[in-house]
XYZ file of C-alpha atoms in Angstrom:
583
model
C 109.226 72.548 140.118
C 108.137 72.964 143.573
C 109.721 75.093 146.137
C 111.494 72.026 147.918
C 112.862 70.959 144.530
C 114.140 74.432 143.876
C 115.834 74.607 147.329
C 117.425 71.198 146.767
C 118.947 72.292 143.468
C 120.279 75.432 145.045
C 121.860 73.335 147.800
C 123.525 71.221 145.273
C 124.956 73.964 143.295
C 126.356 75.675 146.493
C 127.963 72.429 147.826
C 125.698 72.011 150.759
C 124.133 68.777 149.510
C 125.503 66.059 147.161
C 124.329 65.476 143.696
C 122.614 62.289 142.614
C 124.740 62.248 139.344
C 127.784 64.125 138.257
C 129.176 64.296 134.739
C 132.837 65.132 134.625
C 135.293 66.026 131.926
C 132.663 67.025 129.306
C 132.986 69.393 126.535
C 129.626 71.252 126.853
C 127.934 72.449 123.748
C 126.569 75.779 124.988
C 123.639 76.649 122.572
C 123.175 80.017 124.414
C 126.610 81.393 123.442
C 127.693 79.093 120.702
C 130.771 78.014 122.735
C 132.298 74.597 123.272
C 133.376 74.766 126.915
C 136.037 72.083 127.813
C 136.570 70.443 131.107
C 133.048 71.021 132.437
C 131.192 69.281 135.056
C 127.389 68.956 135.294
C 125.672 68.200 138.620
C 122.174 66.580 138.646
C 119.693 66.262 141.414
C 116.536 64.054 140.542
C 115.119 65.193 137.158
C 116.977 68.435 136.986
C 120.426 70.132 136.469
C 121.675 71.916 139.461
C 125.233 73.074 138.415
C 127.444 73.461 135.197
C 130.904 74.609 135.613
C 134.545 73.850 135.790
C 134.970 72.552 139.433
C 132.112 70.545 141.071
C 134.026 68.101 143.224
C 131.992 69.790 146.065
C 128.913 68.154 144.739
C 130.134 64.551 145.026
C 128.907 62.352 148.056
C 129.524 58.782 148.702
C 126.367 57.781 146.821
C 126.891 60.158 143.844
C 127.198 58.438 140.539
C 129.940 59.832 138.493
C 130.190 59.646 134.595
C 133.441 60.559 132.924
C 132.754 61.986 129.561
C 136.281 61.711 128.497
C 136.354 65.183 126.996
C 133.614 64.366 124.585
C 130.921 66.805 123.394
C 127.835 66.884 125.783
C 124.714 68.193 123.846
C 121.132 69.076 125.047
C 118.691 66.370 124.319
C 117.024 66.625 120.897
C 113.566 68.012 120.377
C 111.155 67.093 117.671
C 109.033 70.159 117.423
C 106.508 68.948 115.048
C 105.460 65.324 114.307
C 102.462 63.056 114.193
C 103.234 60.294 116.546
C 100.235 58.188 115.699
C 101.634 56.620 112.383
C 100.039 53.281 112.554
C 101.574 52.342 115.760
C 100.891 53.040 119.368
C 103.063 55.587 121.401
C 104.589 52.602 123.151
C 105.664 51.003 120.021
C 106.973 54.333 118.561
C 109.118 55.196 121.816
C 110.766 51.726 121.663
C 112.630 52.843 118.496
C 112.788 56.522 119.566
C 114.724 56.486 122.696
C 118.142 55.433 121.770
C 119.399 58.438 119.688
C 119.328 61.389 121.957
C 115.602 62.569 121.499
C 114.261 63.596 124.830
C 111.248 65.802 124.084
C 108.622 65.520 121.343
C 105.815 67.931 120.362
C 103.140 65.985 118.514
C 99.885 66.792 116.951
C 96.939 64.956 118.591
C 93.953 65.777 116.233
C 93.559 62.218 115.034
C 91.098 61.082 117.936
C 88.998 64.104 117.912
C 86.618 63.703 114.927
C 85.872 60.163 115.843
C 86.121 59.951 119.640
C 85.957 63.704 120.674
C 87.582 65.014 123.801
C 87.297 61.738 125.462
C 89.528 60.164 122.774
C 91.910 62.987 122.987
C 92.336 62.595 126.770
C 92.975 58.913 126.422
C 95.703 59.672 123.868
C 97.280 62.081 126.249
C 97.167 59.473 128.948
C 99.035 57.281 126.700
C 101.712 59.987 126.213
C 102.049 60.774 129.903
C 104.917 59.546 132.176
C 107.141 58.160 129.585
C 110.842 58.073 129.742
C 110.935 61.332 127.551
C 108.765 64.173 127.737
C 105.795 64.359 125.097
C 103.838 67.639 124.581
C 100.881 68.064 122.327
C 99.208 70.782 120.319
C 95.418 70.891 120.536
C 93.365 69.829 117.555
C 92.488 72.872 115.176
C 90.316 70.877 113.113
C 90.655 72.842 109.951
C 88.597 70.287 107.911
C 87.098 70.430 104.564
C 84.034 68.417 106.066
C 81.526 70.819 107.950
C 80.844 67.878 110.308
C 84.481 67.635 111.452
C 85.187 71.265 111.247
C 86.425 73.172 114.379
C 87.047 72.262 117.998
C 84.486 73.028 120.567
C 85.529 76.022 122.714
C 84.870 74.333 125.895
C 87.187 71.340 124.737
C 89.843 73.649 123.561
C 89.690 75.593 126.961
C 90.095 72.433 128.896
C 93.104 71.271 126.632
C 94.787 74.660 126.898
C 94.597 74.500 130.669
C 96.802 71.333 130.569
C 100.542 72.115 130.854
C 101.466 69.406 128.276
C 99.479 71.283 125.499
C 101.704 73.963 124.167
C 99.366 75.601 121.737
C 96.925 75.079 118.810
C 98.015 72.651 116.174
C 98.672 73.347 112.527
C 95.846 75.513 111.043
C 95.706 75.357 107.392
C 95.966 78.818 105.906
C 93.092 78.504 103.259
C 90.577 77.589 106.047
C 91.548 80.359 108.399
C 91.437 83.017 105.653
C 88.327 81.729 103.853
C 86.251 81.028 107.024
C 87.613 83.410 109.738
C 84.459 83.270 111.762
C 84.784 79.565 112.147
C 88.393 79.553 113.421
C 89.369 82.903 114.797
C 87.646 82.130 118.254
C 89.957 79.169 118.643
C 93.019 81.249 117.552
C 92.066 84.004 120.021
C 91.429 81.698 122.989
C 94.867 80.052 122.440
C 96.684 83.515 122.433
C 94.700 84.281 125.561
C 96.377 81.210 127.159
C 99.803 82.692 125.916
C 100.240 79.638 123.824
C 101.486 79.208 120.257
C 99.443 78.972 116.997
C 101.137 76.418 114.727
C 100.768 77.064 111.032
C 100.639 75.411 107.519
C 101.171 77.789 104.589
C 101.853 75.765 101.789
C 101.180 77.796 98.501
C 100.168 81.087 100.243
C 101.030 84.247 98.256
C 102.828 87.292 99.794
C 99.459 88.925 100.676
C 97.870 85.768 102.113
C 101.028 85.055 104.026
C 100.975 88.518 105.670
C 97.203 87.915 106.457
C 98.005 84.457 108.088
C 100.890 86.099 110.161
C 98.293 88.967 111.286
C 96.138 86.216 112.563
C 98.870 85.358 115.109
C 100.362 82.203 113.347
C 103.747 81.657 114.557
C 105.346 78.832 112.743
C 105.346 76.935 109.419
C 106.683 73.423 108.356
C 105.712 73.655 104.682
C 108.468 75.672 102.807
C 110.381 73.444 100.317
C 112.741 76.072 99.089
C 115.342 78.379 100.668
C 113.603 81.457 99.254
C 110.172 80.303 100.872
C 111.975 79.975 104.177
C 113.375 83.442 103.938
C 109.835 84.864 103.229
C 108.535 83.414 106.334
C 111.674 84.322 108.505
C 111.113 87.855 107.549
C 107.555 87.926 108.832
C 108.603 86.440 112.235
C 107.643 82.840 111.571
C 109.796 80.056 113.248
C 110.347 77.810 110.123
C 110.416 74.093 110.549
C 112.466 72.121 108.092
C 110.741 68.675 107.425
C 112.861 65.561 107.049
C 110.637 62.565 107.487
C 108.380 60.165 105.775
C 105.900 62.774 104.343
C 108.759 64.968 102.721
C 112.278 65.457 102.901
C 113.323 69.153 102.430
C 116.427 69.589 104.326
C 118.905 69.194 101.535
C 117.113 71.787 99.288
C 116.618 74.159 102.017
C 120.149 73.836 103.207
C 120.971 76.239 100.239
C 119.939 79.075 102.864
C 123.286 78.833 104.263
C 124.604 81.259 101.338
C 122.018 83.740 102.102
C 123.645 85.057 105.088
C 120.415 85.091 107.241
C 120.196 84.576 110.989
C 119.220 80.745 111.690
C 118.019 81.060 115.158
C 114.462 80.602 113.986
C 115.180 77.539 112.004
C 113.921 74.275 113.496
C 114.435 70.692 112.406
C 111.350 68.381 112.588
C 110.285 65.165 111.329
C 106.546 65.861 110.673
C 105.986 62.113 110.958
C 107.932 58.869 110.618
C 106.692 55.669 109.582
C 107.571 52.566 111.802
C 109.973 51.242 109.090
C 111.885 54.401 108.487
C 112.163 55.106 112.413
C 113.600 51.510 112.911
C 115.847 51.732 109.990
C 117.177 55.355 110.325
C 116.638 56.471 113.886
C 115.009 59.689 114.896
C 116.197 63.239 115.500
C 119.814 62.086 115.518
C 119.492 61.163 111.981
C 117.968 64.477 111.040
C 120.675 66.450 112.932
C 123.322 64.459 111.233
C 122.008 65.008 107.852
C 121.897 68.902 108.446
C 125.478 68.628 109.180
C 126.230 66.562 106.153
C 124.378 69.262 104.184
C 126.800 71.781 105.347
C 125.185 73.342 108.364
C 127.556 74.124 111.297
C 127.294 71.566 113.994
C 126.384 74.350 116.446
C 123.609 75.739 114.173
C 122.305 72.105 113.497
C 122.109 71.228 117.191
C 120.425 74.598 117.944
C 117.728 73.716 115.509
C 116.909 70.708 117.405
C 117.227 72.152 120.718
C 117.141 75.645 121.928
C 115.446 77.057 118.828
C 112.509 74.674 119.338
C 112.402 75.319 123.147
C 112.240 79.157 122.598
C 109.473 78.842 119.961
C 107.247 76.993 122.421
C 108.073 79.003 125.321
C 109.550 75.976 127.226
C 113.392 77.019 126.999
C 113.214 77.369 130.934
C 112.756 73.661 131.116
C 114.494 72.071 128.072
C 116.798 72.966 125.053
C 119.985 73.692 126.927
C 122.422 72.384 129.472
C 122.038 74.917 132.382
C 120.736 74.978 135.775
C 117.049 74.743 136.367
C 116.514 72.734 133.273
C 115.631 69.103 132.976
C 118.755 66.813 132.905
C 118.309 65.903 129.170
C 121.583 65.315 127.410
C 123.684 62.966 125.238
C 127.446 62.327 125.025
C 128.617 62.303 121.456
C 131.803 60.604 120.034
C 132.536 63.668 117.889
C 130.849 67.010 117.312
C 130.351 66.123 113.762
C 129.099 62.535 114.548
C 125.526 62.518 116.043
C 125.677 58.954 117.451
C 125.061 59.337 121.125
C 127.051 56.999 123.415
C 124.992 57.780 126.427
C 121.618 59.508 126.694
C 120.070 61.051 129.901
C 116.354 61.877 130.078
C 115.017 63.553 133.285
C 118.269 62.768 135.056
C 118.150 59.163 134.262
C 120.234 57.045 131.744
C 117.844 55.886 128.898
C 120.234 54.660 126.316
C 123.764 53.502 126.025
C 125.781 52.876 122.706
C 122.788 53.037 120.665
C 120.537 50.815 122.555
C 117.567 51.818 124.822
C 117.744 50.596 128.322
C 114.471 52.223 129.612
C 111.253 50.412 129.740
C 108.536 52.347 127.961
C 105.116 52.620 129.863
C 102.309 50.661 128.073
C 98.827 51.976 127.971
C 95.475 50.284 127.368
C 93.043 52.375 125.347
C 89.452 52.461 126.268
C 86.794 50.461 124.634
C 85.199 53.570 123.283
C 88.578 54.539 121.572
C 88.562 51.084 119.906
C 85.021 51.285 118.572
C 84.996 54.162 116.245
C 84.081 52.678 113.017
C 80.241 53.049 113.059
C 78.196 51.988 109.906
C 74.457 51.241 110.037
C 74.806 48.243 107.659
C 76.870 46.179 105.396
C 77.373 47.959 101.945
C 76.958 46.278 98.607
C 77.975 47.014 95.000
C 74.782 49.118 94.385
C 76.020 51.913 97.039
C 78.759 52.663 94.540
C 76.740 53.112 91.464
C 76.623 56.624 90.036
C 73.175 57.485 88.894
C 72.281 60.319 86.370
C 69.028 62.163 87.091
C 68.369 63.006 83.371
C 68.092 60.935 80.372
C 71.362 61.303 78.490
C 73.965 58.957 76.867
C 76.943 61.105 78.116
C 77.499 63.467 81.045
C 80.283 65.629 82.243
C 81.808 64.874 85.599
C 84.470 66.248 87.877
C 87.497 63.973 88.594
C 90.198 64.065 91.205
C 93.494 64.146 89.061
C 96.841 63.089 90.897
C 99.362 65.601 89.952
C 101.946 63.990 92.283
C 101.380 61.207 94.817
C 99.906 63.824 97.127
C 98.976 66.966 95.085
C 95.601 66.840 93.016
C 93.697 69.078 90.755
C 90.266 69.083 89.347
C 89.631 67.469 85.868
C 86.356 67.249 83.883
C 85.467 64.252 81.707
C 82.600 63.293 79.455
C 81.556 59.892 80.542
C 79.142 57.218 78.876
C 75.807 56.567 80.586
C 73.944 53.292 80.223
C 70.635 52.496 81.909
C 70.886 55.753 83.989
C 74.338 54.790 85.477
C 77.794 56.203 84.772
C 80.090 53.740 83.096
C 83.833 53.560 83.855
C 86.399 52.219 81.773
C 89.402 51.260 83.737
C 91.731 51.272 80.796
C 91.447 55.053 80.894
C 92.909 55.075 84.347
C 89.752 56.157 85.872
C 88.331 54.634 89.011
C 85.674 55.267 91.615
C 86.419 56.838 94.906
C 84.177 57.183 97.910
C 84.144 59.006 101.324
C 81.949 57.242 103.950
C 81.213 58.925 107.200
C 81.902 56.663 110.254
C 81.203 58.791 113.070
C 78.873 61.934 112.737
C 76.222 60.630 110.355
C 77.462 57.015 110.003
C 77.099 55.654 106.508
C 76.448 59.052 104.652
C 78.698 58.979 101.603
C 79.695 60.701 98.421
C 80.872 58.759 95.412
C 83.341 60.478 92.896
C 85.871 59.617 90.435
C 89.866 59.559 90.569
C 92.440 59.379 87.958
C 96.172 58.460 88.507
C 96.049 55.777 91.156
C 96.932 53.210 88.591
C 94.621 50.567 90.095
C 93.763 48.238 87.261
C 91.314 45.891 89.298
C 90.028 45.392 92.768
C 89.596 48.007 95.479
C 91.780 49.656 98.302
C 90.325 51.349 101.496
C 91.595 53.149 104.598
C 89.976 54.606 107.799
C 93.217 56.417 108.737
C 92.256 59.524 106.898
C 93.330 63.018 107.639
C 91.266 65.604 109.413
C 88.064 63.743 108.947
C 85.863 60.899 110.281
C 85.698 59.273 106.838
C 86.642 56.007 105.273
C 88.136 56.398 101.954
C 87.822 53.619 99.250
C 88.916 53.539 95.776
C 88.118 50.767 93.311
C 87.888 49.435 89.748
C 85.029 47.216 90.916
C 81.987 48.075 92.963
C 81.720 44.826 94.715
C 85.318 44.916 95.761
C 84.826 48.528 97.070
C 81.959 47.188 99.219
C 84.047 44.194 100.500
C 86.982 46.414 101.467
C 84.590 48.887 103.507
C 82.778 46.067 105.103
C 86.104 44.485 106.147
C 87.258 47.700 107.695
C 84.054 47.830 109.733
C 84.779 44.213 110.942
C 88.173 45.286 111.905
C 87.121 48.360 113.712
C 89.497 50.171 111.476
C 92.187 49.340 109.052
C 93.794 49.309 105.537
C 92.330 46.677 103.146
C 93.181 45.617 99.653
C 90.912 43.262 97.754
C 90.343 41.837 94.179
C 87.767 39.704 92.708
C 85.955 39.044 95.998
C 89.089 38.134 97.969
C 91.121 39.970 100.669
C 94.704 40.104 99.415
C 96.148 42.167 102.318
C 95.051 44.032 105.208
C 96.180 45.831 108.397
C 93.858 46.324 111.421
C 93.850 49.724 112.960
C 91.361 49.345 115.682
C 92.521 52.316 117.977
C 90.592 55.309 116.774
C 90.648 53.528 113.272
C 94.054 54.982 112.868
C 96.518 52.818 114.780
C 97.441 49.156 115.274
C 97.576 47.323 118.576
C 100.476 45.042 117.302
C 104.306 45.281 117.677
C 105.951 47.789 115.060
C 107.603 44.863 113.362
C 104.203 43.282 112.554
C 102.829 46.572 111.274
C 105.681 47.040 109.009
C 105.258 43.543 107.627
C 101.589 44.002 106.967
C 102.220 47.440 105.390
C 104.866 45.993 103.073
C 102.161 43.299 102.114
C 99.721 45.940 101.284
C 102.078 47.724 99.176
C 103.083 44.583 97.412
C 99.412 43.631 96.813
C 98.731 47.019 95.477
C 101.807 46.941 93.106
C 100.523 43.713 91.464
C 97.101 45.651 90.913
C 99.002 48.153 89.113
C 99.686 50.938 91.725
C 103.175 52.392 91.435
C 102.923 55.331 93.970
C 105.499 55.749 96.591
C 103.150 55.448 99.528
C 99.662 54.492 98.219
C 98.160 54.407 101.839
C 99.421 58.041 102.261
C 97.928 59.111 98.946
C 94.541 57.656 99.985
C 94.593 58.989 103.529
C 95.416 62.545 102.568
C 92.749 62.975 99.955
C 90.351 64.305 102.773
C 92.733 66.863 104.106
C 92.894 70.641 103.582
C 96.722 70.474 104.105
C 97.682 69.622 100.509
C 96.429 71.314 97.296
C 94.129 71.613 95.557
C 91.139 69.170 94.987
C 89.817 66.999 97.901
C 87.066 64.610 98.759
C 84.806 64.124 101.942
C 81.455 62.755 102.687
C 79.718 65.890 101.544
C 81.372 65.846 98.052
C 84.417 67.431 96.398
C 86.125 70.385 97.827
C 88.079 72.974 95.886
C 90.692 74.427 98.298
C 91.202 77.429 95.884
C 87.810 78.846 97.195
C 86.812 76.353 99.808
C 83.622 75.522 98.001
C 82.052 72.071 98.260
C 81.167 70.668 94.686
C 79.141 67.754 93.297
C 80.098 65.078 90.893
C 78.360 66.467 87.802
C 79.150 69.708 85.972
C 75.776 71.251 84.933
């Protein structure tokens, strides 16, 4: 805020200058004190709140827009403190469904462009997030990757990002990587702390000693607890704990048992951790999550704090957002009732952006650069022979490592004796075994590793995606080598996407040309094509909840225990890269 704006707010508060907008007869939900303050007035000048109190007629001039709240609750605008805004659609498409329910601030991970488009791609994304009807902050890519080629962010790139006011810290840094390879990651953590910005965490499965070591590195938050006891363990160490309720996981109901523990809730935060276009359209955004918290027994004041002040304090932006008070952005919503999170009117930056559940504000479109739309680089078309698994020595059987799906996301290492014919491993689809390959599309294009996976349920055909986590890889799984090649070649033609094929035919596809991760189509079209992919896979025998997510997460160190990249298998238990064969 510049000096002139500050002086103007002071003049409005003192009655020497009229407000642009005044809300009268409101019951302010004061998240600082936990009070419900009746008969309150709020004076707004430009983007900012100038006054809150019980008598503000002195602020009303001939051109002041007056809104009578009718005694209803007035809450601060909601904040999503941890999400992945690039879930198959552009920020523009996401925001079209996100503005109506009272969300006025988003903090998103922005790592997706970095491994395939570098700092230029990240800046392109940040340009897309800027100057929107609501505020969108980011956390810099930590790039705790199982692939050495995608590992770490360059110090110069991180320094440039941390200098930007919209970058609030370093994004989620998986605990195994930090503790196993501190020399690789501590420089980035220390640089972030020097800028007085946060270090976001991800500590799924960390023991007490490892959790302490993680906290000692300066990590300040975690969104991975799935039980109330895990939440308390982290709260006791000073973490802000983010409760997920989104498309990846829904932990709110189970964690709500924390109410009986009698612990302070001021470091609890509600987050989405990412929402699919279909779920966002069907359920809404943070209003849905806050409502569920209330339905799970949290007091409305606590639930609202977990999506406002608590988040803002964690990121050090509570001087700007998270409460209804002078000097903050005029972000707020009028509710019909304190227990009903269905905003009747939403203001962001002092402007009305939604009424009665409908967005009335135009979202700013952004045209991504040609470089951001050309990130699938393969040196040639692949053929079936690229997916053959050759055995170096003469034998009729060979023991091989296999990715086994424990759940739709969690994996473990398995080992199987497999038949060998003419020097090639033979796969019998009836055993539930398929081939899986990771193919570099950016650093050393075409470099690949072919492994094995069990539990996908794919009876025939192949399934591929370029929207993989924390890597620059295309991942393809298949029961047929020729179909695997077809799926990857089609992704190359589309400049990114998700493809299902069988017997030499494309059954369903979704083009993701922007960074190979997001579509350039309306959200409704993306939803339809995603549904067609799910249906095609179901017919091929796949019964997983979200097969595209299962495939995409096989490259990440975020989820235990056995992963794959273009270099080979990776065991997250010790960080070692392993080959296919057990010798």
